[in-house]
Tab-separated table of C-alpha atoms in Angstrom:
chain	number	residue	atom	x	y	z
A	67	TYR	CA	-46.757	73.170	17.462
A	68	GLY	CA	-48.576	69.951	16.761
A	69	PRO	CA	-47.197	66.613	17.933
A	70	PRO	CA	-49.742	63.775	18.062
A	71	SER	CA	-50.715	64.442	21.691
A	72	ALA	CA	-51.564	68.068	20.907
A	73	GLN	CA	-53.559	67.076	17.840
A	74	LYS	CA	-55.528	64.484	19.775
A	75	ALA	CA	-56.286	67.034	22.473
A	76	ALA	CA	-57.410	69.552	19.849
A	77	TYR	CA	-59.719	67.050	18.180
A	78	GLY	CA	-61.041	65.649	21.465
A	79	ILE	CA	-59.538	62.184	21.008
A	80	PRO	CA	-58.731	60.389	24.293
A	81	GLU	CA	-54.964	60.079	24.659
A	82	ASP	CA	-55.128	56.390	25.620
A	83	LEU	CA	-57.477	55.350	22.800
A	84	THR	CA	-56.044	52.715	20.458
A	85	ALA	CA	-57.039	51.337	17.073
A	86	ALA	CA	-56.560	47.697	18.038
A	87	ALA	CA	-59.221	45.622	16.297
A	88	PRO	CA	-59.378	42.540	14.065
A	89	SER	CA	-58.337	43.296	10.466
A	90	ASN	CA	-57.796	46.996	11.152
A	91	LEU	CA	-54.932	47.601	8.727
A	92	GLN	CA	-53.783	51.070	7.693
A	93	LEU	CA	-51.305	51.697	4.890
A	94	VAL	CA	-49.202	54.554	3.555
A	95	TRP	CA	-47.798	54.352	0.046
A	96	GLY	CA	-45.126	55.907	-2.129
A	97	PRO	CA	-42.481	54.911	-4.720
A	98	GLY	CA	-38.808	55.683	-5.269
A	99	THR	CA	-36.911	56.266	-2.025
A	100	PHE	CA	-40.083	55.926	0.098
A	101	GLY	CA	-39.212	54.145	3.364
A	102	TYR	CA	-38.562	54.528	7.083
A	103	LEU	CA	-36.256	53.530	9.943
A	104	PRO	CA	-37.821	51.757	12.944
A	105	SER	CA	-35.285	53.565	15.126
A	106	ASP	CA	-36.762	56.921	14.070
A	107	LEU	CA	-40.227	55.773	15.103
A	108	GLU	CA	-38.967	54.489	18.443
A	109	GLU	CA	-37.225	57.781	19.153
A	110	PHE	CA	-40.276	59.792	18.105
A	111	TYR	CA	-42.694	57.767	20.239
A	112	ALA	CA	-40.424	58.235	23.264
A	113	THR	CA	-39.609	61.904	22.674
A	114	TYR	CA	-43.218	62.957	22.147
A	115	ASN	CA	-44.814	60.555	24.640
A	116	VAL	CA	-47.016	58.787	22.099
A	117	THR	CA	-49.221	56.525	24.196
A	118	GLY	CA	-49.529	52.965	22.927
A	119	ALA	CA	-47.525	53.294	19.707
A	120	THR	CA	-44.921	50.610	19.043
A	121	THR	CA	-42.800	49.604	16.076
A	122	ALA	CA	-44.081	46.051	16.520
A	123	ASP	CA	-47.283	47.230	14.805
A	124	VAL	CA	-45.425	48.677	11.784
A	125	ARG	CA	-43.932	46.750	8.882
A	126	PRO	CA	-42.691	47.464	5.367
A	127	PHE	CA	-44.177	46.069	2.189
A	128	GLY	CA	-42.058	45.821	-0.940
A	129	PHE	CA	-38.992	48.024	-1.050
A	130	ARG	CA	-37.385	49.581	2.016
A	131	GLY	CA	-36.566	52.976	0.502
A	132	THR	CA	-33.322	54.939	0.613
A	133	VAL	CA	-32.221	57.044	3.565
A	134	GLY	CA	-31.641	60.619	2.448
A	135	GLY	CA	-34.176	60.568	-0.387
A	136	ASP	CA	-36.994	63.114	-0.422
A	137	ASN	CA	-39.621	60.383	-0.490
A	138	PHE	CA	-37.882	58.721	2.465
A	139	MET	CA	-38.662	61.762	4.573
A	140	GLU	CA	-42.213	61.687	3.205
A	141	ALA	CA	-42.673	58.067	4.202
A	142	THR	CA	-41.288	58.763	7.660
A	143	LEU	CA	-43.754	61.624	8.099
A	144	ASP	CA	-46.648	59.482	6.893
A	145	VAL	CA	-45.958	56.454	9.049
A	146	THR	CA	-45.040	58.517	12.104
A	147	TYR	CA	-48.373	60.325	12.163
A	148	ILE	CA	-50.730	57.585	11.049
A	149	SER	CA	-49.246	55.193	13.623
A	150	SER	CA	-49.189	57.835	16.367
A	151	MET	CA	-52.775	58.924	15.796
A	152	ALA	CA	-54.001	55.304	15.609
A	153	PRO	CA	-51.679	53.194	17.791
A	154	HIS	CA	-52.021	49.421	17.670
A	155	ALA	CA	-53.558	49.426	14.208
A	156	ASP	CA	-51.630	47.097	11.919
A	157	THR	CA	-49.591	49.624	9.908
A	158	VAL	CA	-47.903	49.012	6.549
A	159	VAL	CA	-45.411	51.231	4.729
A	160	ALA	CA	-45.724	50.212	1.078
A	161	ASN	CA	-43.200	50.968	-1.658
A	162	THR	CA	-44.155	49.082	-4.815
A	163	ASN	CA	-41.626	50.577	-7.234
A	164	SER	CA	-38.115	51.711	-6.333
A	165	SER	CA	-37.169	53.159	-9.724
A	166	ALA	CA	-35.818	56.704	-9.570
A	167	SER	CA	-38.134	57.568	-12.466
A	168	THR	CA	-41.145	57.230	-10.160
A	169	GLU	CA	-40.114	59.966	-7.756
A	170	GLU	CA	-40.491	63.178	-9.736
A	171	THR	CA	-42.200	63.003	-13.150
A	172	PHE	CA	-44.336	60.714	-15.333
A	173	GLY	CA	-42.987	57.521	-13.789
A	174	PHE	CA	-44.964	58.355	-10.652
A	175	GLY	CA	-48.276	58.161	-12.506
A	176	TYR	CA	-47.524	54.662	-13.741
A	177	ALA	CA	-46.334	53.592	-10.283
A	178	LEU	CA	-49.604	54.850	-8.788
A	179	LEU	CA	-51.542	53.028	-11.512
A	180	ALA	CA	-49.779	49.755	-10.718
A	181	PHE	CA	-50.342	50.223	-6.987
A	182	SER	CA	-54.010	51.090	-7.436
A	183	HIS	CA	-54.481	47.916	-9.483
A	184	LEU	CA	-52.841	45.812	-6.779
A	185	LEU	CA	-54.941	47.516	-4.131
A	186	ALA	CA	-58.171	46.865	-5.980
A	187	ASN	CA	-57.468	43.189	-6.555
A	188	ALA	CA	-57.668	41.351	-3.252
A	189	GLY	CA	-54.315	41.981	-1.686
A	190	LEU	CA	-51.126	43.637	-2.783
A	191	SER	CA	-49.300	41.105	-4.925
A	192	SER	CA	-46.852	40.882	-7.776
A	193	SER	CA	-45.146	38.028	-9.567
A	194	ALA	CA	-42.028	40.105	-10.081
A	195	SER	CA	-38.914	39.222	-8.139
A	196	SER	CA	-37.736	41.426	-5.311
A	197	SER	CA	-34.636	42.326	-7.319
A	198	SER	CA	-36.697	44.155	-9.942
A	199	SER	CA	-38.293	47.587	-9.663
A	200	SER	CA	-41.624	46.049	-8.588
A	201	SER	CA	-42.450	44.442	-5.253
A	202	ALA	CA	-43.182	40.775	-4.703
A	203	SER	CA	-45.401	39.759	-1.797
A	204	ILE	CA	-49.010	39.636	-0.673
A	205	ILE	CA	-50.641	41.430	2.233
A	206	PRO	CA	-54.292	41.654	3.296
A	207	LEU	CA	-56.436	44.427	1.890
A	208	PRO	CA	-56.149	47.529	4.107
A	209	THR	CA	-59.114	49.385	5.537
A	210	VAL	CA	-57.394	52.794	5.265
A	211	VAL	CA	-54.855	54.063	2.707
A	212	SER	CA	-53.167	57.454	3.048
A	213	MET	CA	-51.442	58.991	0.018
A	214	SER	CA	-49.415	62.137	0.579
A	215	LEU	CA	-47.690	62.152	-2.806
A	216	GLY	CA	-49.259	63.561	-5.954
A	217	SER	CA	-49.049	66.533	-8.290
A	218	LEU	CA	-51.091	68.827	-10.463
A	219	SER	CA	-53.548	66.757	-12.450
A	220	TYR	CA	-52.921	65.927	-16.094
A	221	ASP	CA	-55.673	68.357	-17.076
A	222	SER	CA	-54.095	71.155	-15.025
A	223	CYS	CA	-50.711	70.672	-16.677
A	224	HIS	CA	-52.239	70.368	-20.141
A	225	LEU	CA	-54.208	73.571	-19.595
A	226	ILE	CA	-51.312	75.748	-18.521
A	227	CYS	CA	-48.961	74.370	-21.190
A	228	SER	CA	-51.630	74.997	-23.827
A	229	THR	CA	-52.114	78.515	-22.485
A	230	VAL	CA	-48.401	79.254	-22.685
A	231	ALA	CA	-48.130	77.720	-26.172
A	232	ASN	CA	-51.068	79.784	-27.449
A	233	ASP	CA	-49.712	83.034	-26.042
A	234	THR	CA	-48.324	84.982	-28.994
A	235	SER	CA	-46.267	87.197	-26.697
A	236	ASN	CA	-43.729	84.387	-26.275
A	237	ALA	CA	-42.031	81.919	-28.609
A	238	TYR	CA	-42.726	78.737	-26.629
A	239	ASP	CA	-44.600	75.762	-28.011
A	240	TYR	CA	-46.273	72.931	-26.106
A	241	SER	CA	-43.224	70.662	-26.247
A	242	ASP	CA	-41.081	73.432	-24.736
A	243	CYS	CA	-43.481	73.598	-21.817
A	244	GLU	CA	-43.517	69.817	-21.384
A	245	ALA	CA	-39.728	69.724	-21.374
A	246	TYR	CA	-39.604	72.490	-18.784
A	247	MET	CA	-42.197	70.755	-16.608
A	248	SER	CA	-40.052	67.618	-16.578
A	249	THR	CA	-37.403	69.605	-14.692
A	250	GLN	CA	-39.857	70.633	-11.955
A	251	ARG	CA	-40.012	68.149	-9.088
A	252	GLN	CA	-43.422	66.549	-8.473
A	253	VAL	CA	-45.319	69.218	-10.402
A	254	CYS	CA	-46.689	67.262	-13.390
A	255	MET	CA	-46.508	63.485	-12.905
A	256	TYR	CA	-49.214	62.154	-15.263
A	257	ASP	CA	-48.615	62.001	-19.002
A	258	SER	CA	-52.211	61.437	-20.118
A	259	GLY	CA	-55.811	61.625	-19.025
A	260	SER	CA	-56.042	57.901	-19.716
A	261	VAL	CA	-53.607	57.105	-16.896
A	262	VAL	CA	-55.655	59.213	-14.480
A	263	ASP	CA	-58.906	57.564	-15.580
A	264	ARG	CA	-57.439	54.093	-15.125
A	265	ILE	CA	-56.197	54.947	-11.632
A	266	ASN	CA	-59.584	56.376	-10.745
A	267	ALA	CA	-61.323	53.200	-11.918
A	268	GLU	CA	-59.093	51.156	-9.613
A	269	PHE	CA	-59.842	53.543	-6.753
A	270	LEU	CA	-63.546	52.864	-7.261
A	271	LYS	CA	-62.921	49.128	-7.023
A	272	ALA	CA	-60.883	49.523	-3.842
A	273	ALA	CA	-63.474	51.809	-2.259
A	274	SER	CA	-66.232	49.333	-3.072
A	275	ARG	CA	-64.248	46.647	-1.235
A	276	GLY	CA	-64.143	48.563	2.038
A	277	VAL	CA	-61.036	50.727	1.663
A	278	THR	CA	-61.098	54.370	2.763
A	279	LEU	CA	-58.725	56.276	0.471
A	280	LEU	CA	-57.296	59.601	1.634
A	281	ALA	CA	-54.971	61.971	-0.225
A	282	ALA	CA	-53.195	65.223	0.533
A	283	THR	CA	-54.553	68.098	-1.544
A	284	GLY	CA	-51.149	69.687	-2.114
A	285	ASP	CA	-49.326	72.737	-0.825
A	286	GLY	CA	-49.926	75.219	-3.633
A	287	GLY	CA	-53.301	76.762	-2.846
A	288	SER	CA	-55.620	76.540	-5.834
A	289	HIS	CA	-52.942	77.404	-8.410
A	290	PHE	CA	-49.831	75.257	-7.897
A	291	SER	CA	-48.588	71.859	-6.789
A	292	PHE	CA	-46.311	73.381	-4.125
A	293	GLY	CA	-45.374	76.926	-4.998
A	294	ALA	CA	-44.820	79.164	-7.974
A	295	PHE	CA	-42.558	78.269	-10.870
A	296	PRO	CA	-39.116	79.925	-10.888
A	297	THR	CA	-39.529	83.665	-11.273
A	298	ASN	CA	-36.032	84.250	-12.650
A	299	ASP	CA	-36.625	82.779	-16.126
A	300	ALA	CA	-39.090	83.578	-18.888
A	301	MET	CA	-40.768	80.153	-19.008
A	302	GLY	CA	-41.348	80.170	-15.263
A	303	GLN	CA	-42.858	83.642	-15.488
A	304	ALA	CA	-45.145	82.561	-18.334
A	305	LEU	CA	-46.273	79.497	-16.378
A	306	ASN	CA	-46.967	81.580	-13.277
A	307	ALA	CA	-49.165	83.919	-15.295
A	308	ALA	CA	-51.045	80.961	-16.776
A	309	SER	CA	-51.375	79.227	-13.404
A	310	CYS	CA	-52.780	82.313	-11.714
A	311	ALA	CA	-55.496	82.547	-14.357
A	312	TYR	CA	-56.985	79.181	-13.385
A	313	ALA	CA	-57.837	77.037	-10.391
A	314	LEU	CA	-55.655	73.969	-10.943
A	315	PRO	CA	-56.587	70.729	-9.159
A	316	THR	CA	-54.227	68.046	-7.923
A	317	PHE	CA	-54.542	64.292	-8.321
A	318	PRO	CA	-55.258	61.937	-6.575
A	319	ALA	CA	-57.049	64.363	-4.207
A	320	GLU	CA	-59.537	65.391	-6.924
A	321	SER	CA	-60.798	61.812	-7.326
A	322	PRO	CA	-64.434	61.461	-6.204
A	323	TYR	CA	-63.480	58.155	-4.533
A	324	VAL	CA	-60.793	59.765	-2.364
A	325	LEU	CA	-61.197	61.869	0.777
A	326	GLY	CA	-59.200	65.001	-0.009
A	327	VAL	CA	-57.410	66.310	3.094
A	328	GLY	CA	-56.383	69.956	3.158
A	329	GLY	CA	-54.566	71.960	5.809
A	330	GLU	CA	-55.357	74.069	8.856
A	331	GLN	CA	-53.294	75.896	11.428
A	332	TRP	CA	-54.123	76.861	14.983
A	333	ASN	CA	-55.127	80.410	15.734
A	334	GLN	CA	-52.886	82.417	18.036
A	335	ASP	CA	-54.296	85.369	19.966
A	336	ASP	CA	-51.722	87.236	22.036
A	337	GLY	CA	-49.411	84.244	21.699
A	338	THR	CA	-51.972	81.773	23.030
A	339	ILE	CA	-52.571	78.804	20.735
A	340	THR	CA	-56.258	77.952	20.417
A	341	PRO	CA	-56.607	74.686	18.488
A	342	GLU	CA	-60.362	74.641	19.059
A	343	ALA	CA	-60.571	77.793	16.903
A	344	PRO	CA	-58.530	76.791	13.833
A	345	ILE	CA	-57.904	78.929	10.784
A	346	TYR	CA	-56.986	77.960	7.249
A	347	TRP	CA	-53.448	77.017	6.272
A	348	ALA	CA	-52.740	79.369	3.389
A	349	ALA	CA	-51.153	76.872	0.990
A	350	GLY	CA	-53.617	73.990	1.298
A	351	GLY	CA	-54.747	72.626	-2.072
A	352	ALA	CA	-58.306	73.596	-2.956
A	353	GLY	CA	-60.762	73.931	-5.800
A	354	PHE	CA	-62.623	71.962	-8.445
A	355	SER	CA	-61.604	69.066	-10.674
A	356	ARG	CA	-61.226	69.506	-14.415
A	357	ARG	CA	-61.928	65.836	-15.162
A	358	PHE	CA	-64.433	64.358	-12.712
A	359	GLU	CA	-68.028	65.516	-12.500
A	360	MET	CA	-69.413	66.545	-9.148
A	361	PRO	CA	-70.626	63.422	-7.317
A	362	ASP	CA	-74.159	63.526	-5.971
A	363	TYR	CA	-72.958	63.031	-2.411
A	364	GLN	CA	-71.484	66.550	-2.266
A	365	ARG	CA	-73.879	68.419	-4.544
A	366	ASP	CA	-76.047	69.992	-1.821
A	367	ALA	CA	-73.060	71.166	0.229
A	368	VAL	CA	-71.207	72.629	-2.742
A	369	ASP	CA	-74.315	74.256	-4.217
A	370	ALA	CA	-74.973	75.922	-0.857
A	371	TYR	CA	-71.424	77.277	-0.913
A	372	LEU	CA	-71.598	78.497	-4.498
A	373	THR	CA	-74.940	80.272	-4.048
A	374	SER	CA	-74.394	81.766	-0.583
A	375	PRO	CA	-74.368	85.589	-0.504
A	376	SER	CA	-71.362	85.392	1.828
A	377	THR	CA	-69.256	83.383	-0.645
A	378	THR	CA	-66.488	85.135	-2.569
A	379	LEU	CA	-65.388	83.241	-5.674
A	380	PRO	CA	-62.483	83.612	-8.118
A	381	PRO	CA	-63.256	84.613	-11.725
A	382	ALA	CA	-65.886	82.368	-13.312
A	383	SER	CA	-63.491	81.576	-16.164
A	384	SER	CA	-60.989	80.016	-13.746
A	385	PHE	CA	-62.986	76.942	-12.644
A	386	ASP	CA	-65.955	74.733	-13.505
A	387	PRO	CA	-68.545	74.679	-10.685
A	388	THR	CA	-70.141	71.481	-12.020
A	389	MET	CA	-67.083	69.359	-11.203
A	390	ARG	CA	-65.848	67.480	-8.126
A	391	ALA	CA	-64.898	69.953	-5.394
A	392	TYR	CA	-62.281	69.538	-2.674
A	393	PRO	CA	-60.929	69.457	0.035
A	394	ASP	CA	-63.434	67.415	1.974
A	395	VAL	CA	-61.779	67.947	5.377
A	396	VAL	CA	-58.620	69.448	6.870
A	397	ALA	CA	-56.130	68.645	9.617
A	398	LEU	CA	-53.102	70.388	11.097
A	399	ALA	CA	-50.466	71.336	8.515
A	400	LEU	CA	-48.095	73.609	10.419
A	401	GLY	CA	-45.517	73.035	13.157
A	402	ILE	CA	-45.271	69.259	12.776
A	403	PRO	CA	-42.309	67.684	14.639
A	404	LEU	CA	-40.547	64.759	12.985
A	405	ILE	CA	-37.442	62.608	13.424
A	406	VAL	CA	-35.668	61.361	10.274
A	407	ASN	CA	-32.413	59.401	10.402
A	408	GLY	CA	-31.962	60.485	14.000
A	409	THR	CA	-32.363	64.212	13.325
A	410	GLN	CA	-35.267	66.281	14.622
A	411	TYR	CA	-37.145	68.504	12.173
A	412	THR	CA	-40.219	70.695	12.158
A	413	THR	CA	-42.192	70.253	8.968
A	414	GLY	CA	-45.730	70.622	7.683
A	415	GLY	CA	-48.002	70.653	4.671
A	416	THR	CA	-50.958	68.529	3.702
A	417	SER	CA	-48.499	65.628	3.628
A	418	ALA	CA	-48.830	65.821	7.412
A	419	SER	CA	-52.586	66.442	7.394
A	420	ALA	CA	-53.507	63.360	5.359
A	421	PRO	CA	-51.892	60.648	7.528
A	422	SER	CA	-53.148	62.324	10.710
A	423	PHE	CA	-56.732	62.322	9.465
A	424	ALA	CA	-56.233	58.776	8.163
A	425	GLY	CA	-55.323	57.750	11.700
A	426	VAL	CA	-58.590	59.261	12.931
A	427	VAL	CA	-60.462	57.101	10.403
A	428	SER	CA	-58.600	54.031	11.679
A	429	LEU	CA	-59.721	54.852	15.223
A	430	LEU	CA	-63.316	55.036	13.986
A	431	ASN	CA	-62.892	51.758	12.123
A	432	ALA	CA	-61.614	50.119	15.302
A	433	ILE	CA	-64.828	51.032	17.115
A	434	ARG	CA	-66.863	49.640	14.233
A	435	LEU	CA	-64.852	46.438	13.905
A	436	ARG	CA	-64.965	45.759	17.626
A	437	GLY	CA	-68.738	46.152	17.380
A	438	ALA	CA	-68.952	43.626	14.510
A	439	LEU	CA	-69.640	46.355	11.931
A	440	PRO	CA	-67.768	46.642	8.618
A	441	PRO	CA	-65.096	49.321	8.144
A	442	LEU	CA	-66.215	52.682	6.815
A	443	GLY	CA	-64.873	51.972	3.332
A	444	PHE	CA	-65.988	54.589	0.811
A	445	LEU	CA	-66.424	57.303	3.435
A	446	ASN	CA	-67.292	60.360	1.357
A	447	PRO	CA	-71.053	59.740	0.851
A	448	ARG	CA	-71.683	59.023	4.519
A	449	LEU	CA	-69.517	61.909	5.694
A	450	TYR	CA	-71.334	64.430	3.494
A	451	ALA	CA	-74.744	63.035	4.445
A	452	ALA	CA	-73.903	63.087	8.152
A	453	ALA	CA	-72.505	66.622	8.071
A	454	GLY	CA	-75.267	67.843	5.776
A	455	SER	CA	-78.755	66.365	5.729
A	456	TRP	CA	-78.287	64.536	9.049
A	457	GLY	CA	-77.341	67.801	10.741
A	458	GLY	CA	-74.021	66.648	12.171
A	459	ALA	CA	-71.595	69.262	10.833
A	460	GLU	CA	-71.325	71.311	14.026
A	461	SER	CA	-70.573	68.298	16.213
A	462	MET	CA	-68.321	66.538	13.665
A	463	PHE	CA	-66.075	69.421	12.607
A	464	TYR	CA	-64.587	72.713	13.697
A	465	ASP	CA	-65.867	75.041	10.994
A	466	ILE	CA	-63.161	77.306	9.559
A	467	THR	CA	-64.552	80.562	8.233
A	468	TYR	CA	-61.396	82.553	7.567
A	469	GLY	CA	-58.891	82.174	4.749
A	470	ASN	CA	-58.401	81.859	1.004
A	471	SER	CA	-56.524	79.737	-1.513
A	472	SER	CA	-54.715	82.433	-3.493
A	473	CYS	CA	-51.181	81.649	-2.283
A	474	GLY	CA	-48.735	78.829	-2.909
A	475	GLY	CA	-46.544	77.250	-0.279
A	476	ASP	CA	-43.795	79.770	-1.015
A	477	GLY	CA	-46.097	82.736	-0.423
A	478	TYR	CA	-46.483	83.623	-4.107
A	479	ASN	CA	-49.889	85.314	-4.300
A	480	CYS	CA	-52.012	85.023	-7.420
A	481	GLY	CA	-54.505	87.571	-6.093
A	482	ASN	CA	-57.504	85.320	-6.604
A	483	GLY	CA	-58.775	82.126	-5.029
A	484	PHE	CA	-61.589	80.530	-3.115
A	485	VAL	CA	-62.562	82.029	0.244
A	486	ALA	CA	-63.577	80.178	3.397
A	487	THR	CA	-67.054	80.715	4.822
A	488	SER	CA	-69.547	79.046	7.155
A	489	GLY	CA	-70.272	75.404	6.366
A	490	TRP	CA	-68.518	73.463	3.627
A	491	ASP	CA	-66.216	75.590	1.475
A	492	ALA	CA	-63.600	75.030	-1.221
A	493	VAL	CA	-60.744	76.079	1.073
A	494	THR	CA	-61.210	73.923	4.177
A	495	GLY	CA	-64.032	71.526	3.271
A	496	TRP	CA	-66.149	70.751	6.335
A	497	GLY	CA	-63.291	71.721	8.666
A	498	SER	CA	-61.107	69.861	11.159
A	499	PRO	CA	-62.237	66.811	13.158
A	500	ARG	CA	-64.258	66.778	16.382
A	501	TRP	CA	-64.066	63.306	17.829
A	502	GLU	CA	-67.369	62.940	19.680
A	503	GLY	CA	-69.408	63.973	16.666
A	504	LEU	CA	-67.472	61.691	14.339
A	505	VAL	CA	-68.102	58.774	16.689
A	506	THR	CA	-71.805	59.597	16.908
A	507	PHE	CA	-72.378	59.831	13.176
A	508	LEU	CA	-69.853	57.359	11.764
A	509	THR	CA	-69.895	54.380	14.132
A	510	ASP	CA	-73.659	53.828	14.488
A	511	ASP	CA	-75.301	52.143	11.510
A	512	SER	CA	-78.806	52.604	12.919
A	513	LEU	CA	-78.651	56.206	11.673
A	514	PRO	CA	-80.355	57.097	8.369
A	515	THR	CA	-79.181	55.321	5.252
A	516	MET	CA	-78.095	57.073	2.098
A	517	THR	CA	-77.749	56.276	-1.575
A	518	VAL	CA	-74.093	55.934	-2.544
A	519	VAL	CA	-73.411	57.560	-5.910
């Protein structure tokens, strides 16, 4: 059970710490029905005794969303946890495209492309009127952006559709697979590699301007976006067989310019919850990109994982070990309380992990900004250097050494996946946050410098 106070206690974050600092702006984004009710936040802060959080620090940007929509619940989860983990940071809930086409399939990819372009170009702005499907206003550039929405990458979807189409044991062609995928919610939301490349280029620009980008890695282990395809029809069965043969990355988490946030849960021995001894959350997205080469900043950590005698890997044919690996970190993904439209829920997934970890980054940025240092910006190179060659891993993260990525969020087990081990691994990254170590290694610029690649 992980309300903000319990998560802060687990990570060692002082309950009364705030993220108040000049220009410390954190943002969550989504299209379609993405939005929130201030009354839900007020009720949540009061019910769960969130110290310092107030709706006065939260504002919408663009469209307000639609109560009852799936993305509305997502937005409420995102803003609830980022604002609760980092109270008094200026917090923006951005919806830059309200079209229904952006919520489930290819329209999402183009909405993310448009948002990434706005983000990379000195403030979120649009000349379109507020009555159209695009937003019309300008806000300052954020220091932290959390993205919980995404899907299997274009390359993942292309691979499994090609596999099904080339399988002579069925009569399906590629277009049959594409048509079927369009009926699956938030599974394949990019219609070309070009769209993904263009988004990634904008992410690089934003990161170079001081924005820390974080994304949920998905809730399908290393094989799915959420869970298995329907098992009661032939196409779903064919896609499950194809998916289980490969490690299938999600985007935007696979981007080398994004901090990919996976999931953990808290160990329970004899009914006692021990958050300081976390274990993996079985459905957290994990693996290796099929588009982006491994960045230099993570090469040593990933090579150590791949070559360790204690590492168990899926079949060599299922992934490319020369590509970008993720997750980078994890946060709690199970037993997450939430209030939406006045109703209390318990939810979870990496959609909860990403905004919580984003709030931790905002707290770190507040320390830096109050000390006249720039925000962390493109965090990945420094985080890997600090945890690796600087020797900070043990003090920065709770290392998770148990778990694997073979299952989807529905429990469907492919029988193969990556396995957690000591140090960085392709199931839980470096692990879950430990506050004192993060402060030591990420708020002091007198520590060693590194080359950002």
